């Protein structure tokens, strides 16, 4: 058959595109592409996404499809394209048809996105009608997820419904050749949201240029609450120690580092080390906070991130941020406006009430935030980006699963909570909700569940929760909902979340190290070697159980764990050890007695608690103000170039490997007493854990013939440990799977729960 003639044949095709394809400029893009290639037909939004019918010769249609795949609009994310052949009709011209709105849309909503370069250009162009307008946006940028109230994604179902468009905005909105064609948040100074300045007495301040006023306040050391995309920030000048200190004092006394916003790459380079890879992450469309090494001699206030090797830094992402930085700042503290452990404040009245003792002024506006979303946090670990808090910019992007699941709602854990909803073979992990122990957090949790169910138009058939009987999230699943619920073991969920992220269904060896998770035997697990897949697991190894004096109190007071280990090793406590420095003798003696009798001392195999104990033994820290603080500091002082692990003890019995941390702790105590540098001890400690992991995995590989190893759990936020473990395992020819898009900590738990509970769905 003549190839040429077949290519010139006129054909008609139907193209169905799924993914994030609505509200992101997809139809005008298709329209312009079709016009350019002189292809006839139409495009429209519908329930699944975007449907296109095109006619032309085969060659043109092929290149149309090719370009569709390759040059999608910036915010679009195609998850699937289905092409089928139709009978040729002989259409002329190309049209954008109206949406089919007889059924709610199943298309995905885009995440909130940083202001695009074209909008930025207009923002600073004196001749543009949106010159210095803080709410400028287009189909390629601006608020999305945080302003959506329902589906289909259309202006009346966003908080922009409060602002009827003026005639000029409306004509852009209807013009397929405009960058604002169907841009739902489209607005201008004549018709859109406006800034307001409010003082600490909640009185509006009438002033011509609130932004200039805010800049001046910051320069003079004032504290300003600024309403952003997903909530309020508290801002102070990052170079002003007194101001940063004052913010710390007013906010409460915790020692958590404050996030920074910096103008551009150059201004970041002045205070932090930033590699090309880190810059890519910073400047990506999600604009997360990225953890960067502090530069020695930086000129920022030390109080921004006390006792920390890192700064958490982000680039500006809203037009308002850019306008603020145009006033001449290099770096501004931009910390979430909240009280310790509570979710970020996002409603205006709530902000004025809750922040009135903290902020001197409020820079607010009248575009409502429907859904609070914190800034996301990421870092480069072992040369790969890892998301530690997945929120603004990433949510509600789907995680593509390796199998089709029943619709499941997974409610996550009680700390760093997120929830997860599945729809066919997509999983939707919610924004960071946080700690459920306070009322605000719990309310936010329930609200998020209802909102996500509405947006995704899916009715969960079952629930998944943690095995912990006392979790608020588990209580919600088991008591408040009337659906079958499956409690999932904590560390199995961690393992499954990493497998799901990598699209794996086959079993792997899971090294799951974290703070605390309820174990299948009723003890507290956290240093686990599991062999498992998305369905089931078996516990193949763990850290030897150790009493945790005072239970939860031990997570705030690392000296308690140190004491427990020292008691196991020595019987009597060596009085002069650094671990008990500053702890009154009668206090630790009481704890030691209680521990000996097993009073209020639950057993744990936690790796996080071992880090705490080592940090305490080295005298780094006896008490912490947030979970994982001691472990973080241990990582920070560690010399990464150590080559000699300490000796360690493994016991093999009945197909169960046990690692005995007590003997390692004894060695570390002796090293500390002999005056070895702490950096060396900390470095060798990390190396020892990595060596131990390799040995255990080699043993398990021999037993199981499984060669893939998953690293999951909060401990793997530790870059040094991850790096060393990965290197060691790869050297031993293991395939190593680590987290990247899903947090290794409990923020990823819900995804794992969902895939485990949804398992008797059909497989592809
Ligand atoms: Zn734009
Ligand atoms: Zn307008
Ligand atoms: Fe965990």
mmCIF file with all atom_site columns, C-alpha atoms in Angstrom, residues 450-642:
data_model
loop_
_atom_site.group_PDB
_atom_site.id
_atom_site.type_symbol
_atom_site.label_atom_id
_atom_site.label_alt_id
_atom_site.label_comp_id
_atom_site.label_asym_id
_atom_site.label_entity_id
_atom_site.label_seq_id
_atom_site.pdbx_PDB_ins_code
_atom_site.Cartn_x
_atom_site.Cartn_y
_atom_site.Cartn_z
_atom_site.occupancy
_atom_site.B_iso_or_equiv
_atom_site.pdbx_formal_charge
_atom_site.auth_seq_id
_atom_site.auth_comp_id
_atom_site.auth_asym_id
_atom_site.auth_atom_id
_atom_site.pdbx_PDB_model_num
ATOM 1   C CA . UNK A 1 450 ? -15.828 16.811 53.875 1.00 0.00 ? 450 UNK A CA 1
ATOM 2   C CA . UNK A 1 451 ? -14.276 19.290 51.479 1.00 0.00 ? 451 UNK A CA 1
ATOM 3   C CA . UNK A 1 452 ? -12.135 16.682 49.724 1.00 0.00 ? 452 UNK A CA 1
ATOM 4   C CA . UNK A 1 453 ? -15.083 14.313 49.361 1.00 0.00 ? 453 UNK A CA 1
ATOM 5   C CA . UNK A 1 454 ? -17.053 17.157 47.728 1.00 0.00 ? 454 UNK A CA 1
ATOM 6   C CA . UNK A 1 455 ? -14.256 18.236 45.403 1.00 0.00 ? 455 UNK A CA 1
ATOM 7   C CA . UNK A 1 456 ? -13.474 14.735 44.219 1.00 0.00 ? 456 UNK A CA 1
ATOM 8   C CA . UNK A 1 457 ? -17.114 13.731 44.009 1.00 0.00 ? 457 UNK A CA 1
ATOM 9   C CA . UNK A 1 458 ? -16.376 10.347 45.460 1.00 0.00 ? 458 UNK A CA 1
ATOM 10  C CA . UNK A 1 459 ? -18.217 8.373  48.077 1.00 0.00 ? 459 UNK A CA 1
ATOM 11  C CA . UNK A 1 460 ? -15.825 6.349  50.225 1.00 0.00 ? 460 UNK A CA 1
ATOM 12  C CA . UNK A 1 461 ? -16.894 2.736  50.732 1.00 0.00 ? 461 UNK A CA 1
ATOM 13  C CA . UNK A 1 462 ? -14.521 2.084  53.546 1.00 0.00 ? 462 UNK A CA 1
ATOM 14  C CA . UNK A 1 463 ? -12.185 3.770  55.980 1.00 0.00 ? 463 UNK A CA 1
ATOM 15  C CA . UNK A 1 464 ? -8.628  3.216  56.988 1.00 0.00 ? 464 UNK A CA 1
ATOM 16  C CA . UNK A 1 465 ? -7.054  4.412  60.208 1.00 0.00 ? 465 UNK A CA 1
ATOM 17  C CA . UNK A 1 466 ? -4.072  3.752  62.439 1.00 0.00 ? 466 UNK A CA 1
ATOM 18  C CA . UNK A 1 467 ? -4.029  0.729  64.711 1.00 0.00 ? 467 UNK A CA 1
ATOM 19  C CA . UNK A 1 468 ? -3.529  3.034  67.716 1.00 0.00 ? 468 UNK A CA 1
ATOM 20  C CA . UNK A 1 469 ? -6.751  2.811  69.747 1.00 0.00 ? 469 UNK A CA 1
ATOM 21  C CA . UNK A 1 470 ? -6.274  6.244  71.325 1.00 0.00 ? 470 UNK A CA 1
ATOM 22  C CA . UNK A 1 471 ? -5.635  8.301  68.207 1.00 0.00 ? 471 UNK A CA 1
ATOM 23  C CA . UNK A 1 472 ? -8.260  10.985 67.584 1.00 0.00 ? 472 UNK A CA 1
ATOM 24  C CA . UNK A 1 473 ? -8.174  10.039 63.920 1.00 0.00 ? 473 UNK A CA 1
ATOM 25  C CA . UNK A 1 474 ? -8.831  6.356  64.722 1.00 0.00 ? 474 UNK A CA 1
ATOM 26  C CA . UNK A 1 475 ? -11.647 7.339  67.054 1.00 0.00 ? 475 UNK A CA 1
ATOM 27  C CA . UNK A 1 476 ? -13.192 9.371  64.244 1.00 0.00 ? 476 UNK A CA 1
ATOM 28  C CA . UNK A 1 477 ? -12.988 6.438  61.828 1.00 0.00 ? 477 UNK A CA 1
ATOM 29  C CA . UNK A 1 478 ? -14.249 3.815  64.241 1.00 0.00 ? 478 UNK A CA 1
ATOM 30  C CA . UNK A 1 479 ? -16.883 5.768  66.182 1.00 0.00 ? 479 UNK A CA 1
ATOM 31  C CA . UNK A 1 480 ? -18.072 8.736  64.173 1.00 0.00 ? 480 UNK A CA 1
ATOM 32  C CA . UNK A 1 481 ? -18.436 7.221  60.719 1.00 0.00 ? 481 UNK A CA 1
ATOM 33  C CA . UNK A 1 482 ? -20.730 4.406  59.788 1.00 0.00 ? 482 UNK A CA 1
ATOM 34  C CA . UNK A 1 483 ? -18.570 2.644  57.261 1.00 0.00 ? 483 UNK A CA 1
ATOM 35  C CA . UNK A 1 484 ? -16.429 -0.458 57.557 1.00 0.00 ? 484 UNK A CA 1
ATOM 36  C CA . UNK A 1 485 ? -13.048 0.635  58.893 1.00 0.00 ? 485 UNK A CA 1
ATOM 37  C CA . UNK A 1 486 ? -9.701  -1.103 58.704 1.00 0.00 ? 486 UNK A CA 1
ATOM 38  C CA . UNK A 1 487 ? -7.078  -0.282 61.323 1.00 0.00 ? 487 UNK A CA 1
ATOM 39  C CA . UNK A 1 488 ? -3.660  -0.427 59.653 1.00 0.00 ? 488 UNK A CA 1
ATOM 40  C CA . UNK A 1 489 ? -0.390  -0.992 61.475 1.00 0.00 ? 489 UNK A CA 1
ATOM 41  C CA . UNK A 1 490 ? 1.587   2.249  61.498 1.00 0.00 ? 490 UNK A CA 1
ATOM 42  C CA . UNK A 1 491 ? 4.854   0.987  60.006 1.00 0.00 ? 491 UNK A CA 1
ATOM 43  C CA . UNK A 1 492 ? 3.143   -1.141 57.409 1.00 0.00 ? 492 UNK A CA 1
ATOM 44  C CA . UNK A 1 493 ? 1.401   2.057  56.276 1.00 0.00 ? 493 UNK A CA 1
ATOM 45  C CA . UNK A 1 494 ? 4.784   3.828  56.013 1.00 0.00 ? 494 UNK A CA 1
ATOM 46  C CA . UNK A 1 495 ? 6.156   0.966  53.912 1.00 0.00 ? 495 UNK A CA 1
ATOM 47  C CA . UNK A 1 496 ? 3.071   0.921  51.665 1.00 0.00 ? 496 UNK A CA 1
ATOM 48  C CA . UNK A 1 497 ? 3.176   4.684  51.130 1.00 0.00 ? 497 UNK A CA 1
ATOM 49  C CA . UNK A 1 498 ? 6.692   4.429  49.738 1.00 0.00 ? 498 UNK A CA 1
ATOM 50  C CA . UNK A 1 499 ? 5.790   1.416  47.561 1.00 0.00 ? 499 UNK A CA 1
ATOM 51  C CA . UNK A 1 500 ? 2.713   3.270  46.266 1.00 0.00 ? 500 UNK A CA 1
ATOM 52  C CA . UNK A 1 501 ? 4.767   6.350  45.490 1.00 0.00 ? 501 UNK A CA 1
ATOM 53  C CA . UNK A 1 502 ? 7.024   4.188  43.333 1.00 0.00 ? 502 UNK A CA 1
ATOM 54  C CA . UNK A 1 503 ? 4.117   2.364  41.725 1.00 0.00 ? 503 UNK A CA 1
ATOM 55  C CA . UNK A 1 504 ? 5.238   -0.959 43.210 1.00 0.00 ? 504 UNK A CA 1
ATOM 56  C CA . UNK A 1 505 ? 3.075   -3.897 44.108 1.00 0.00 ? 505 UNK A CA 1
ATOM 57  C CA . UNK A 1 506 ? 5.757   -6.468 44.794 1.00 0.00 ? 506 UNK A CA 1
ATOM 58  C CA . UNK A 1 507 ? 7.038   -7.112 48.296 1.00 0.00 ? 507 UNK A CA 1
ATOM 59  C CA . UNK A 1 508 ? 10.074  -5.286 49.601 1.00 0.00 ? 508 UNK A CA 1
ATOM 60  C CA . UNK A 1 509 ? 12.162  -5.216 52.728 1.00 0.00 ? 509 UNK A CA 1
ATOM 61  C CA . UNK A 1 510 ? 10.952  -2.146 54.597 1.00 0.00 ? 510 UNK A CA 1
ATOM 62  C CA . UNK A 1 511 ? 13.286  -0.348 56.972 1.00 0.00 ? 511 UNK A CA 1
ATOM 63  C CA . UNK A 1 512 ? 10.813  1.815  58.848 1.00 0.00 ? 512 UNK A CA 1
ATOM 64  C CA . UNK A 1 513 ? 12.379  3.993  61.512 1.00 0.00 ? 513 UNK A CA 1
ATOM 65  C CA . UNK A 1 514 ? 10.391  6.684  63.276 1.00 0.00 ? 514 UNK A CA 1
ATOM 66  C CA . UNK A 1 515 ? 9.399   8.112  66.621 1.00 0.00 ? 515 UNK A CA 1
ATOM 67  C CA . UNK A 1 516 ? 6.460   6.056  67.769 1.00 0.00 ? 516 UNK A CA 1
ATOM 68  C CA . UNK A 1 517 ? 3.816   3.875  66.203 1.00 0.00 ? 517 UNK A CA 1
ATOM 69  C CA . UNK A 1 518 ? 1.434   1.418  67.800 1.00 0.00 ? 518 UNK A CA 1
ATOM 70  C CA . UNK A 1 519 ? 2.622   -2.136 67.238 1.00 0.00 ? 519 UNK A CA 1
ATOM 71  C CA . UNK A 1 520 ? 0.617   -5.269 66.501 1.00 0.00 ? 520 UNK A CA 1
ATOM 72  C CA . UNK A 1 521 ? 1.772   -6.687 69.866 1.00 0.00 ? 521 UNK A CA 1
ATOM 73  C CA . UNK A 1 522 ? 0.577   -3.623 71.785 1.00 0.00 ? 522 UNK A CA 1
ATOM 74  C CA . UNK A 1 523 ? 4.114   -2.276 72.328 1.00 0.00 ? 523 UNK A CA 1
ATOM 75  C CA . UNK A 1 524 ? 5.394   0.927  70.785 1.00 0.00 ? 524 UNK A CA 1
ATOM 76  C CA . UNK A 1 525 ? 7.284   0.227  67.587 1.00 0.00 ? 525 UNK A CA 1
ATOM 77  C CA . UNK A 1 526 ? 9.681   2.487  65.715 1.00 0.00 ? 526 UNK A CA 1
ATOM 78  C CA . UNK A 1 527 ? 12.822  0.613  64.666 1.00 0.00 ? 527 UNK A CA 1
ATOM 79  C CA . UNK A 1 528 ? 11.300  -1.939 62.316 1.00 0.00 ? 528 UNK A CA 1
ATOM 80  C CA . UNK A 1 529 ? 12.392  -4.293 59.565 1.00 0.00 ? 529 UNK A CA 1
ATOM 81  C CA . UNK A 1 530 ? 9.278   -5.470 57.774 1.00 0.00 ? 530 UNK A CA 1
ATOM 82  C CA . UNK A 1 531 ? 8.841   -7.630 54.724 1.00 0.00 ? 531 UNK A CA 1
ATOM 83  C CA . UNK A 1 532 ? 5.648   -6.686 53.011 1.00 0.00 ? 532 UNK A CA 1
ATOM 84  C CA . UNK A 1 533 ? 3.685   -5.310 50.100 1.00 0.00 ? 533 UNK A CA 1
ATOM 85  C CA . UNK A 1 534 ? 0.454   -3.369 49.670 1.00 0.00 ? 534 UNK A CA 1
ATOM 86  C CA . UNK A 1 535 ? -1.542  -6.204 51.230 1.00 0.00 ? 535 UNK A CA 1
ATOM 87  C CA . UNK A 1 536 ? 0.295   -7.640 54.169 1.00 0.00 ? 536 UNK A CA 1
ATOM 88  C CA . UNK A 1 537 ? 3.544   -7.633 56.076 1.00 0.00 ? 537 UNK A CA 1
ATOM 89  C CA . UNK A 1 538 ? 5.588   -9.650 58.447 1.00 0.00 ? 538 UNK A CA 1
ATOM 90  C CA . UNK A 1 539 ? 7.847   -8.214 61.138 1.00 0.00 ? 539 UNK A CA 1
ATOM 91  C CA . UNK A 1 540 ? 11.299  -9.613 60.426 1.00 0.00 ? 540 UNK A CA 1
ATOM 92  C CA . UNK A 1 541 ? 13.424  -7.550 62.723 1.00 0.00 ? 541 UNK A CA 1
ATOM 93  C CA . UNK A 1 542 ? 13.390  -4.700 65.204 1.00 0.00 ? 542 UNK A CA 1
ATOM 94  C CA . UNK A 1 543 ? 15.312  -2.783 67.824 1.00 0.00 ? 543 UNK A CA 1
ATOM 95  C CA . UNK A 1 544 ? 15.322  -4.613 71.143 1.00 0.00 ? 544 UNK A CA 1
ATOM 96  C CA . UNK A 1 545 ? 12.527  -3.359 73.394 1.00 0.00 ? 545 UNK A CA 1
ATOM 97  C CA . UNK A 1 546 ? 13.465  -0.762 75.936 1.00 0.00 ? 546 UNK A CA 1
ATOM 98  C CA . UNK A 1 547 ? 11.273  0.740  78.656 1.00 0.00 ? 547 UNK A CA 1
ATOM 99  C CA . UNK A 1 548 ? 10.302  4.346  77.963 1.00 0.00 ? 548 UNK A CA 1
ATOM 100 C CA . UNK A 1 549 ? 10.091  6.010  81.392 1.00 0.00 ? 549 UNK A CA 1
ATOM 101 C CA . UNK A 1 550 ? 7.057   8.240  81.677 1.00 0.00 ? 550 UNK A CA 1
ATOM 102 C CA . UNK A 1 551 ? 5.627   7.199  78.299 1.00 0.00 ? 551 UNK A CA 1
ATOM 103 C CA . UNK A 1 552 ? 4.919   10.255 76.144 1.00 0.00 ? 552 UNK A CA 1
ATOM 104 C CA . UNK A 1 553 ? 6.892   12.446 78.527 1.00 0.00 ? 553 UNK A CA 1
ATOM 105 C CA . UNK A 1 554 ? 10.052  10.723 77.271 1.00 0.00 ? 554 UNK A CA 1
ATOM 106 C CA . UNK A 1 555 ? 9.554   12.277 73.833 1.00 0.00 ? 555 UNK A CA 1
ATOM 107 C CA . UNK A 1 556 ? 9.857   15.730 75.411 1.00 0.00 ? 556 UNK A CA 1
ATOM 108 C CA . UNK A 1 557 ? 12.632  14.753 77.807 1.00 0.00 ? 557 UNK A CA 1
ATOM 109 C CA . UNK A 1 558 ? 15.362  12.783 76.030 1.00 0.00 ? 558 UNK A CA 1
ATOM 110 C CA . UNK A 1 559 ? 17.267  12.291 79.313 1.00 0.00 ? 559 UNK A CA 1
ATOM 111 C CA . UNK A 1 560 ? 14.616  9.746  80.308 1.00 0.00 ? 560 UNK A CA 1
ATOM 112 C CA . UNK A 1 561 ? 15.484  7.456  77.405 1.00 0.00 ? 561 UNK A CA 1
ATOM 113 C CA . UNK A 1 562 ? 19.190  7.857  78.137 1.00 0.00 ? 562 UNK A CA 1
ATOM 114 C CA . UNK A 1 563 ? 18.521  6.905  81.746 1.00 0.00 ? 563 UNK A CA 1
ATOM 115 C CA . UNK A 1 564 ? 16.565  3.841  80.675 1.00 0.00 ? 564 UNK A CA 1
ATOM 116 C CA . UNK A 1 565 ? 19.391  2.573  78.459 1.00 0.00 ? 565 UNK A CA 1
ATOM 117 C CA . UNK A 1 566 ? 22.053  3.326  81.060 1.00 0.00 ? 566 UNK A CA 1
ATOM 118 C CA . UNK A 1 567 ? 20.053  1.410  83.632 1.00 0.00 ? 567 UNK A CA 1
ATOM 119 C CA . UNK A 1 568 ? 20.000  -1.627 81.331 1.00 0.00 ? 568 UNK A CA 1
ATOM 120 C CA . UNK A 1 569 ? 23.722  -1.418 80.753 1.00 0.00 ? 569 UNK A CA 1
ATOM 121 C CA . UNK A 1 570 ? 25.023  -0.565 84.207 1.00 0.00 ? 570 UNK A CA 1
ATOM 122 C CA . UNK A 1 571 ? 22.225  -1.339 86.628 1.00 0.00 ? 571 UNK A CA 1
ATOM 123 C CA . UNK A 1 572 ? 23.262  1.674  88.697 1.00 0.00 ? 572 UNK A CA 1
ATOM 124 C CA . UNK A 1 573 ? 23.235  5.077  87.036 1.00 0.00 ? 573 UNK A CA 1
ATOM 125 C CA . UNK A 1 574 ? 26.654  6.718  86.686 1.00 0.00 ? 574 UNK A CA 1
ATOM 126 C CA . UNK A 1 575 ? 25.877  10.001 88.450 1.00 0.00 ? 575 UNK A CA 1
ATOM 127 C CA . UNK A 1 576 ? 28.306  12.257 86.691 1.00 0.00 ? 576 UNK A CA 1
ATOM 128 C CA . UNK A 1 577 ? 27.139  11.506 83.149 1.00 0.00 ? 577 UNK A CA 1
ATOM 129 C CA . UNK A 1 578 ? 26.232  14.335 80.776 1.00 0.00 ? 578 UNK A CA 1
ATOM 130 C CA . UNK A 1 579 ? 22.833  12.822 80.092 1.00 0.00 ? 579 UNK A CA 1
ATOM 131 C CA . UNK A 1 580 ? 21.578  13.918 83.514 1.00 0.00 ? 580 UNK A CA 1
ATOM 132 C CA . UNK A 1 581 ? 23.262  17.311 83.529 1.00 0.00 ? 581 UNK A CA 1
ATOM 133 C CA . UNK A 1 582 ? 20.880  19.813 85.126 1.00 0.00 ? 582 UNK A CA 1
ATOM 134 C CA . UNK A 1 583 ? 18.282  17.206 86.089 1.00 0.00 ? 583 UNK A CA 1
ATOM 135 C CA . UNK A 1 584 ? 17.685  17.313 89.867 1.00 0.00 ? 584 UNK A CA 1
ATOM 136 C CA . UNK A 1 585 ? 18.897  14.097 91.487 1.00 0.00 ? 585 UNK A CA 1
ATOM 137 C CA . UNK A 1 586 ? 15.625  13.398 93.263 1.00 0.00 ? 586 UNK A CA 1
ATOM 138 C CA . UNK A 1 587 ? 13.793  13.735 89.942 1.00 0.00 ? 587 UNK A CA 1
ATOM 139 C CA . UNK A 1 588 ? 15.889  11.245 87.996 1.00 0.00 ? 588 UNK A CA 1
ATOM 140 C CA . UNK A 1 589 ? 16.103  8.869  90.940 1.00 0.00 ? 589 UNK A CA 1
ATOM 141 C CA . UNK A 1 590 ? 12.343  8.701  91.135 1.00 0.00 ? 590 UNK A CA 1
ATOM 142 C CA . UNK A 1 591 ? 12.164  8.027  87.430 1.00 0.00 ? 591 UNK A CA 1
ATOM 143 C CA . UNK A 1 592 ? 14.858  5.345  87.725 1.00 0.00 ? 592 UNK A CA 1
ATOM 144 C CA . UNK A 1 593 ? 12.921  3.610  90.503 1.00 0.00 ? 593 UNK A CA 1
ATOM 145 C CA . UNK A 1 594 ? 9.659   3.716  88.609 1.00 0.00 ? 594 UNK A CA 1
ATOM 146 C CA . UNK A 1 595 ? 11.406  2.433  85.523 1.00 0.00 ? 595 UNK A CA 1
ATOM 147 C CA . UNK A 1 596 ? 12.940  -0.467 87.422 1.00 0.00 ? 596 UNK A CA 1
ATOM 148 C CA . UNK A 1 597 ? 9.526   -1.500 88.666 1.00 0.00 ? 597 UNK A CA 1
ATOM 149 C CA . UNK A 1 598 ? 8.016   -1.064 85.232 1.00 0.00 ? 598 UNK A CA 1
ATOM 150 C CA . UNK A 1 599 ? 5.664   1.697  86.386 1.00 0.00 ? 599 UNK A CA 1
ATOM 151 C CA . UNK A 1 600 ? 4.457   3.904  83.545 1.00 0.00 ? 600 UNK A CA 1
ATOM 152 C CA . UNK A 1 601 ? 7.285   2.629  81.357 1.00 0.00 ? 601 UNK A CA 1
ATOM 153 C CA . UNK A 1 602 ? 5.850   1.157  78.155 1.00 0.00 ? 602 UNK A CA 1
ATOM 154 C CA . UNK A 1 603 ? 8.200   -0.866 75.993 1.00 0.00 ? 603 UNK A CA 1
ATOM 155 C CA . UNK A 1 604 ? 9.464   0.621  72.763 1.00 0.00 ? 604 UNK A CA 1
ATOM 156 C CA . UNK A 1 605 ? 11.636  -0.391 69.823 1.00 0.00 ? 605 UNK A CA 1
ATOM 157 C CA . UNK A 1 606 ? 11.761  3.218  68.601 1.00 0.00 ? 606 UNK A CA 1
ATOM 158 C CA . UNK A 1 607 ? 14.728  4.441  66.598 1.00 0.00 ? 607 UNK A CA 1
ATOM 159 C CA . UNK A 1 608 ? 13.733  8.055  67.223 1.00 0.00 ? 608 UNK A CA 1
ATOM 160 C CA . UNK A 1 609 ? 14.004  7.460  70.961 1.00 0.00 ? 609 UNK A CA 1
ATOM 161 C CA . UNK A 1 610 ? 17.492  5.980  70.460 1.00 0.00 ? 610 UNK A CA 1
ATOM 162 C CA . UNK A 1 611 ? 18.528  9.218  68.737 1.00 0.00 ? 611 UNK A CA 1
ATOM 163 C CA . UNK A 1 612 ? 17.110  11.109 71.735 1.00 0.00 ? 612 UNK A CA 1
ATOM 164 C CA . UNK A 1 613 ? 19.088  8.937  74.146 1.00 0.00 ? 613 UNK A CA 1
ATOM 165 C CA . UNK A 1 614 ? 22.344  9.416  72.241 1.00 0.00 ? 614 UNK A CA 1
ATOM 166 C CA . UNK A 1 615 ? 21.790  13.181 72.047 1.00 0.00 ? 615 UNK A CA 1
ATOM 167 C CA . UNK A 1 616 ? 21.226  13.249 75.803 1.00 0.00 ? 616 UNK A CA 1
ATOM 168 C CA . UNK A 1 617 ? 24.273  11.083 76.554 1.00 0.00 ? 617 UNK A CA 1
ATOM 169 C CA . UNK A 1 618 ? 26.396  13.467 74.519 1.00 0.00 ? 618 UNK A CA 1
ATOM 170 C CA . UNK A 1 619 ? 24.993  16.304 76.628 1.00 0.00 ? 619 UNK A CA 1
ATOM 171 C CA . UNK A 1 620 ? 23.418  18.003 73.609 1.00 0.00 ? 620 UNK A CA 1
ATOM 172 C CA . UNK A 1 621 ? 19.975  18.252 75.058 1.00 0.00 ? 621 UNK A CA 1
ATOM 173 C CA . UNK A 1 622 ? 18.016  16.954 78.046 1.00 0.00 ? 622 UNK A CA 1
ATOM 174 C CA . UNK A 1 623 ? 14.691  18.508 77.116 1.00 0.00 ? 623 UNK A CA 1
ATOM 175 C CA . UNK A 1 624 ? 13.187  19.434 73.761 1.00 0.00 ? 624 UNK A CA 1
ATOM 176 C CA . UNK A 1 625 ? 10.426  21.786 72.733 1.00 0.00 ? 625 UNK A CA 1
ATOM 177 C CA . UNK A 1 626 ? 9.306   19.769 69.705 1.00 0.00 ? 626 UNK A CA 1
ATOM 178 C CA . UNK A 1 627 ? 9.459   16.115 68.722 1.00 0.00 ? 627 UNK A CA 1
ATOM 179 C CA . UNK A 1 628 ? 12.642  15.138 66.934 1.00 0.00 ? 628 UNK A CA 1
ATOM 180 C CA . UNK A 1 629 ? 14.572  18.234 68.012 1.00 0.00 ? 629 UNK A CA 1
ATOM 181 C CA . UNK A 1 630 ? 17.331  16.283 69.771 1.00 0.00 ? 630 UNK A CA 1
ATOM 182 C CA . UNK A 1 631 ? 17.689  13.899 66.837 1.00 0.00 ? 631 UNK A CA 1
ATOM 183 C CA . UNK A 1 632 ? 17.950  16.852 64.478 1.00 0.00 ? 632 UNK A CA 1
ATOM 184 C CA . UNK A 1 633 ? 20.705  18.388 66.530 1.00 0.00 ? 633 UNK A CA 1
ATOM 185 C CA . UNK A 1 634 ? 22.569  15.114 66.629 1.00 0.00 ? 634 UNK A CA 1
ATOM 186 C CA . UNK A 1 635 ? 22.506  15.006 62.834 1.00 0.00 ? 635 UNK A CA 1
ATOM 187 C CA . UNK A 1 636 ? 23.685  18.588 62.666 1.00 0.00 ? 636 UNK A CA 1
ATOM 188 C CA . UNK A 1 637 ? 26.781  18.136 64.773 1.00 0.00 ? 637 UNK A CA 1
ATOM 189 C CA . UNK A 1 638 ? 27.728  14.838 63.097 1.00 0.00 ? 638 UNK A CA 1
ATOM 190 C CA . UNK A 1 639 ? 30.924  14.720 61.073 1.00 0.00 ? 639 UNK A CA 1
ATOM 191 C CA . UNK A 1 640 ? 29.801  13.152 57.768 1.00 0.00 ? 640 UNK A CA 1
ATOM 192 C CA . UNK A 1 641 ? 33.294  11.932 56.876 1.00 0.00 ? 641 UNK A CA 1
ATOM 193 C CA . UNK A 1 642 ? 33.700  9.281  59.552 1.00 0.00 ? 642 UNK A CA 1
#
